[in-house]
CSV table of C-alpha atoms in Angstrom, one decimal:
chain,number,residue,atom,x,y,z
A,1,MET,CA,0.1,0.0,0.0
A,2,GLN,CA,1.3,3.4,-1.0
A,3,GLU,CA,2.0,5.7,2.1
A,4,THR,CA,-0.2,8.7,2.3
A,5,GLY,CA,1.6,10.4,5.2
A,6,ASN,CA,3.9,13.3,4.7
A,7,ALA,CA,7.4,12.1,3.7
A,8,ASP,CA,10.4,13.5,5.4
A,9,ARG,CA,11.2,16.8,3.8
A,10,GLU,CA,14.7,18.1,3.3
A,11,GLU,CA,15.3,21.0,5.8
A,12,LEU,CA,16.2,24.3,4.1
A,13,PRO,CA,19.7,25.6,5.1
A,14,ASP,CA,20.0,28.6,7.5
A,15,LEU,CA,20.5,31.9,5.8
A,16,GLN,CA,24.0,32.2,7.1
A,17,ASP,CA,24.9,28.9,5.5
A,18,VAL,CA,23.8,29.8,2.0
A,19,LYS,CA,26.8,30.0,-0.4
A,20,VAL,CA,27.2,32.6,-3.1
A,21,ARG,CA,30.3,32.3,-5.3
A,22,GLY,CA,31.9,30.1,-2.6
A,23,ARG,CA,31.1,32.6,0.2
A,24,SER,CA,28.4,32.6,2.8
A,25,LEU,CA,25.7,35.1,2.3
A,26,ARG,CA,26.4,36.6,5.6
A,27,SER,CA,30.0,37.3,4.7
A,28,TRP,CA,28.8,39.3,1.6
A,29,VAL,CA,26.4,41.3,3.7
A,30,VAL,CA,29.1,42.1,6.2
A,31,GLY,CA,31.6,43.0,3.5
A,32,ALA,CA,29.1,45.3,1.8
A,33,GLY,CA,28.5,47.1,5.0
A,34,VAL,CA,32.2,47.7,5.6
A,35,VAL,CA,32.6,49.1,2.2
A,36,ALA,CA,29.5,51.4,2.7
A,37,LEU,CA,30.9,52.7,6.0
A,38,ALA,CA,34.3,53.3,4.4
A,39,ILE,CA,32.8,55.3,1.5
A,40,SER,CA,30.6,57.2,4.0
A,41,ALA,CA,33.5,58.1,6.2
A,42,ALA,CA,35.4,59.5,3.2
A,43,PHE,CA,32.5,61.9,2.5
A,44,GLY,CA,32.1,63.0,6.1
A,45,GLY,CA,30.4,60.0,7.8
A,46,LEU,CA,26.8,59.1,8.4
A,47,LYS,CA,26.0,62.3,10.3
A,48,LYS,CA,23.2,64.3,8.6
A,49,ALA,CA,24.1,67.8,7.4
A,50,ALA,CA,21.0,69.0,9.3
A,51,ASP,CA,22.7,67.9,12.6
A,52,GLU,CA,26.0,69.6,11.9
A,53,THR,CA,26.6,72.9,13.6
A,54,PRO,CA,26.1,75.7,11.0
A,55,GLN,CA,29.1,77.8,10.1
A,56,VAL,CA,29.5,81.4,11.0
A,57,THR,CA,29.9,83.7,8.0
A,58,ALA,CA,30.5,87.4,8.4
A,59,GLY,CA,27.4,89.3,7.3
A,60,THR,CA,25.0,86.3,7.4
A,61,PRO,CA,22.4,86.2,10.1
A,62,VAL,CA,22.4,83.3,12.6
A,63,ASP,CA,19.2,82.1,14.2
A,64,ALA,CA,20.0,82.0,17.9
A,65,GLY,CA,16.5,81.5,19.1
A,66,GLN,CA,16.0,84.6,21.2
A,67,PHE,CA,18.2,86.6,18.9
A,68,GLU,CA,19.1,87.0,15.3
A,69,VAL,CA,22.9,87.4,15.3
A,70,THR,CA,25.0,88.7,12.6
A,71,ILE,CA,28.9,88.7,13.0
A,72,GLN,CA,30.2,91.7,11.3
A,73,ARG,CA,33.9,91.8,12.1
A,74,VAL,CA,36.5,91.0,14.8
A,75,VAL,CA,38.8,93.8,15.7
A,76,VAL,CA,41.9,94.2,18.1
A,77,VAL,CA,42.4,97.7,19.6
A,78,ALA,CA,44.9,99.3,22.0
A,79,ASP,CA,42.2,100.8,24.3
A,80,LEU,CA,38.5,101.7,24.4
A,81,LYS,CA,38.6,104.4,27.1
A,82,PRO,CA,36.5,105.4,29.1
A,83,LEU,CA,34.6,102.0,28.6
A,84,PHE,CA,37.3,99.4,28.6
A,85,SER,CA,41.1,99.3,29.1
A,86,PRO,CA,43.5,96.4,28.8
A,87,ASP,CA,45.9,95.3,31.4
A,88,GLU,CA,49.4,96.6,31.1
A,89,GLY,CA,51.2,95.4,28.0
A,90,GLY,CA,47.9,94.0,26.7
A,91,ALA,CA,45.2,94.9,24.2
A,92,LEU,CA,41.5,94.4,23.7
A,93,ILE,CA,39.7,92.2,21.1
A,94,GLY,CA,36.1,92.9,20.2
A,95,VAL,CA,33.4,90.9,18.2
A,96,VAL,CA,31.2,93.4,16.5
A,97,THR,CA,27.7,92.0,16.1
A,98,LYS,CA,24.3,93.1,15.0
A,99,LEU,CA,21.8,91.8,17.3
A,100,LYS,CA,18.0,91.7,16.9
A,101,VAL,CA,15.7,90.4,19.6
A,102,THR,CA,13.1,88.0,18.2
A,103,ASP,CA,11.0,88.1,21.4
A,104,ASP,CA,8.5,90.8,22.2
A,105,THR,CA,10.5,91.9,25.4
A,106,GLY,CA,13.6,94.0,25.5
A,107,VAL,CA,16.7,92.5,27.0
A,108,THR,CA,20.4,93.2,27.5
A,109,PRO,CA,22.8,91.0,25.4
A,110,PRO,CA,23.6,87.9,27.4
A,111,SER,CA,27.3,87.4,28.2
A,112,ASP,CA,27.3,83.8,26.9
A,113,LEU,CA,25.8,84.7,23.5
A,114,ILE,CA,29.3,84.9,21.9
A,115,ARG,CA,32.5,82.9,22.9
A,116,LEU,CA,36.1,83.0,21.6
A,117,ILE,CA,37.6,79.6,21.3
A,118,GLY,CA,41.4,78.7,21.3
A,119,VAL,CA,42.6,82.3,21.7
A,120,PRO,CA,45.8,82.5,23.7
A,121,GLY,CA,45.2,84.3,27.1
A,122,ILE,CA,41.4,83.7,26.9
A,123,LYS,CA,39.8,80.6,28.2
A,124,ASP,CA,37.1,79.1,25.9
A,125,ASP,CA,34.4,79.7,28.6
A,126,ASP,CA,35.6,83.2,29.5
A,127,PRO,CA,32.8,85.7,29.3
A,128,PRO,CA,33.6,89.1,27.8
A,129,ILE,CA,34.6,91.9,30.1
A,130,GLY,CA,31.6,93.7,28.8
A,131,THR,CA,29.4,94.7,25.9
A,132,THR,CA,28.7,98.2,24.4
A,133,SER,CA,26.4,99.6,21.7
A,134,LEU,CA,28.5,101.1,18.9
A,135,ARG,CA,25.6,103.8,18.3
A,136,ASP,CA,25.9,105.6,21.6
A,137,GLN,CA,28.6,103.6,23.6
A,138,THR,CA,26.2,102.4,26.2
A,139,MET,CA,27.5,99.5,28.2
A,140,SER,CA,25.2,96.5,28.4
A,141,PRO,CA,22.5,98.2,26.3
A,142,VAL,CA,18.9,97.2,26.4
A,143,LEU,CA,17.9,95.8,22.9
A,144,THR,CA,14.6,96.7,21.5
A,145,PRO,CA,12.6,94.0,19.9
A,146,GLU,CA,12.8,93.7,16.2
A,147,TYR,CA,15.3,96.5,16.0
A,148,GLY,CA,18.9,95.7,14.9
A,149,GLU,CA,21.6,97.1,17.2
A,150,ASP,CA,25.4,97.1,16.6
A,151,VAL,CA,26.9,95.5,19.8
A,152,ALA,CA,30.5,94.8,20.5
A,153,TYR,CA,31.6,91.9,22.8
A,154,VAL,CA,35.0,92.8,24.3
A,155,TRP,CA,37.8,90.7,25.9
A,156,LYS,CA,41.2,91.4,27.2
A,157,LEU,CA,44.3,90.1,25.4
A,158,PRO,CA,47.3,89.7,27.7
A,159,LYS,CA,50.0,90.6,25.2
A,160,ALA,CA,49.7,93.3,22.6
A,161,THR,CA,52.8,91.9,20.9
A,162,GLU,CA,51.0,88.5,20.3
A,163,LEU,CA,47.8,89.3,18.4
A,164,PRO,CA,45.8,86.6,16.7
A,165,LYS,CA,45.3,87.0,12.9
A,166,GLU,CA,42.1,84.9,13.1
A,167,VAL,CA,39.9,83.4,15.8
A,168,LYS,CA,37.3,80.7,16.2
A,169,LEU,CA,34.0,81.9,17.7
A,170,THR,CA,30.7,80.4,18.6
A,171,VAL,CA,27.2,81.8,18.8
A,172,GLN,CA,25.0,80.3,21.6
A,173,HIS,CA,21.3,79.4,20.9
A,174,PHE,CA,18.6,80.1,23.4
A,175,GLU,CA,15.5,78.0,23.7
A,176,HIS,CA,12.1,79.4,24.8
A,177,ILE,CA,10.7,77.6,28.0
A,178,ASP,CA,7.0,78.1,28.4
A,179,ASP,CA,6.9,77.0,32.0
A,180,SER,CA,10.1,76.7,34.0
A,181,VAL,CA,10.2,73.8,36.5
A,182,LEU,CA,11.8,76.1,39.1
A,183,ASP,CA,9.7,79.3,39.1
A,184,HIS,CA,6.9,78.5,36.7
A,185,HIS,CA,7.7,81.4,34.4
A,186,GLU,CA,8.5,81.5,30.8
A,187,LYS,CA,12.1,82.2,30.0
A,188,TRP,CA,14.9,81.8,27.5
A,189,MET,CA,17.6,79.3,28.3
A,190,PRO,CA,20.9,78.4,26.5
A,191,ASP,CA,20.5,74.9,24.9
A,192,LYS,CA,23.1,74.4,22.1
A,193,VAL,CA,25.6,76.1,19.9
A,194,ALA,CA,23.8,77.8,17.1
A,195,ALA,CA,26.9,78.4,14.8
A,196,GLU,CA,30.7,78.3,15.0
A,197,GLY,CA,33.4,79.3,12.6
A,198,MET,CA,36.6,81.1,11.9
A,199,ALA,CA,36.8,84.9,11.5
A,200,ALA,CA,39.8,87.1,10.4
A,201,VAL,CA,41.0,89.7,13.0
A,202,LYS,CA,41.6,93.3,11.9
A,203,ASP,CA,44.5,95.0,13.8
A,204,ASN,CA,43.6,98.5,14.8
A,205,THR,CA,46.2,98.9,17.4
A,206,LYS,CA,48.4,101.0,15.3
C-alpha cells in the first residue's frame, strides 16, 4: 500500500549557510556594510548635514532663538577708554555683532551669546569683560525687539605683541521655555551652539 503520510522533507539551510560564489551570504552582507561605511566616512560620515553645527559667516544672520545674530567683524584695539582698558602690555579684542531680539520683550545682550575659542590668554568659557552699543557707547545696552543694534563683545588680550590673525568663535542658541520647573515662568535658556566658525582679525592697534 502506498504511504499517504507526509514524507520526510529536506530541511532548508539557514540563511547564514547559503553560499554565493563560494562565500556565505552573511560574509557578503558584512563585506558590503564595511565598504559602505568606508565610503561614507570618506565623505564625512553618516551624520546628517542638518545635525551639523552651522558655520558662522560674516554678514550672514544666525538664528540663535531669542536673537538673530550677525557677526560683522573681529577687531583688536589698544584701548577703548573710558569704557574698557586692557591690562598693562595687553590689548582688547572685540567681536562686533548686529543683534536683533526675536522676542517681544527688550533685553540686555547675554554674556554667553558669543564665545572665543582657542585664543591664547582667553579661556574658551571666559565671558567678555563687557558689551557696548556702537551707536551711543552704552554699556550692556537694552535691545529693542525687532530693531537691529550694533553691539561689541570685548575681551582682554594679555599681550599686545602676540595678536591673533584669526579666531574661532561660537554663537549660543537660546530656547524658549514656556513653563520653568523652578519658578513656573516662561524664559529663554541656553541649549546648544547655534553656529561656529573662523573669523579674520583686523589689527587696529596702530
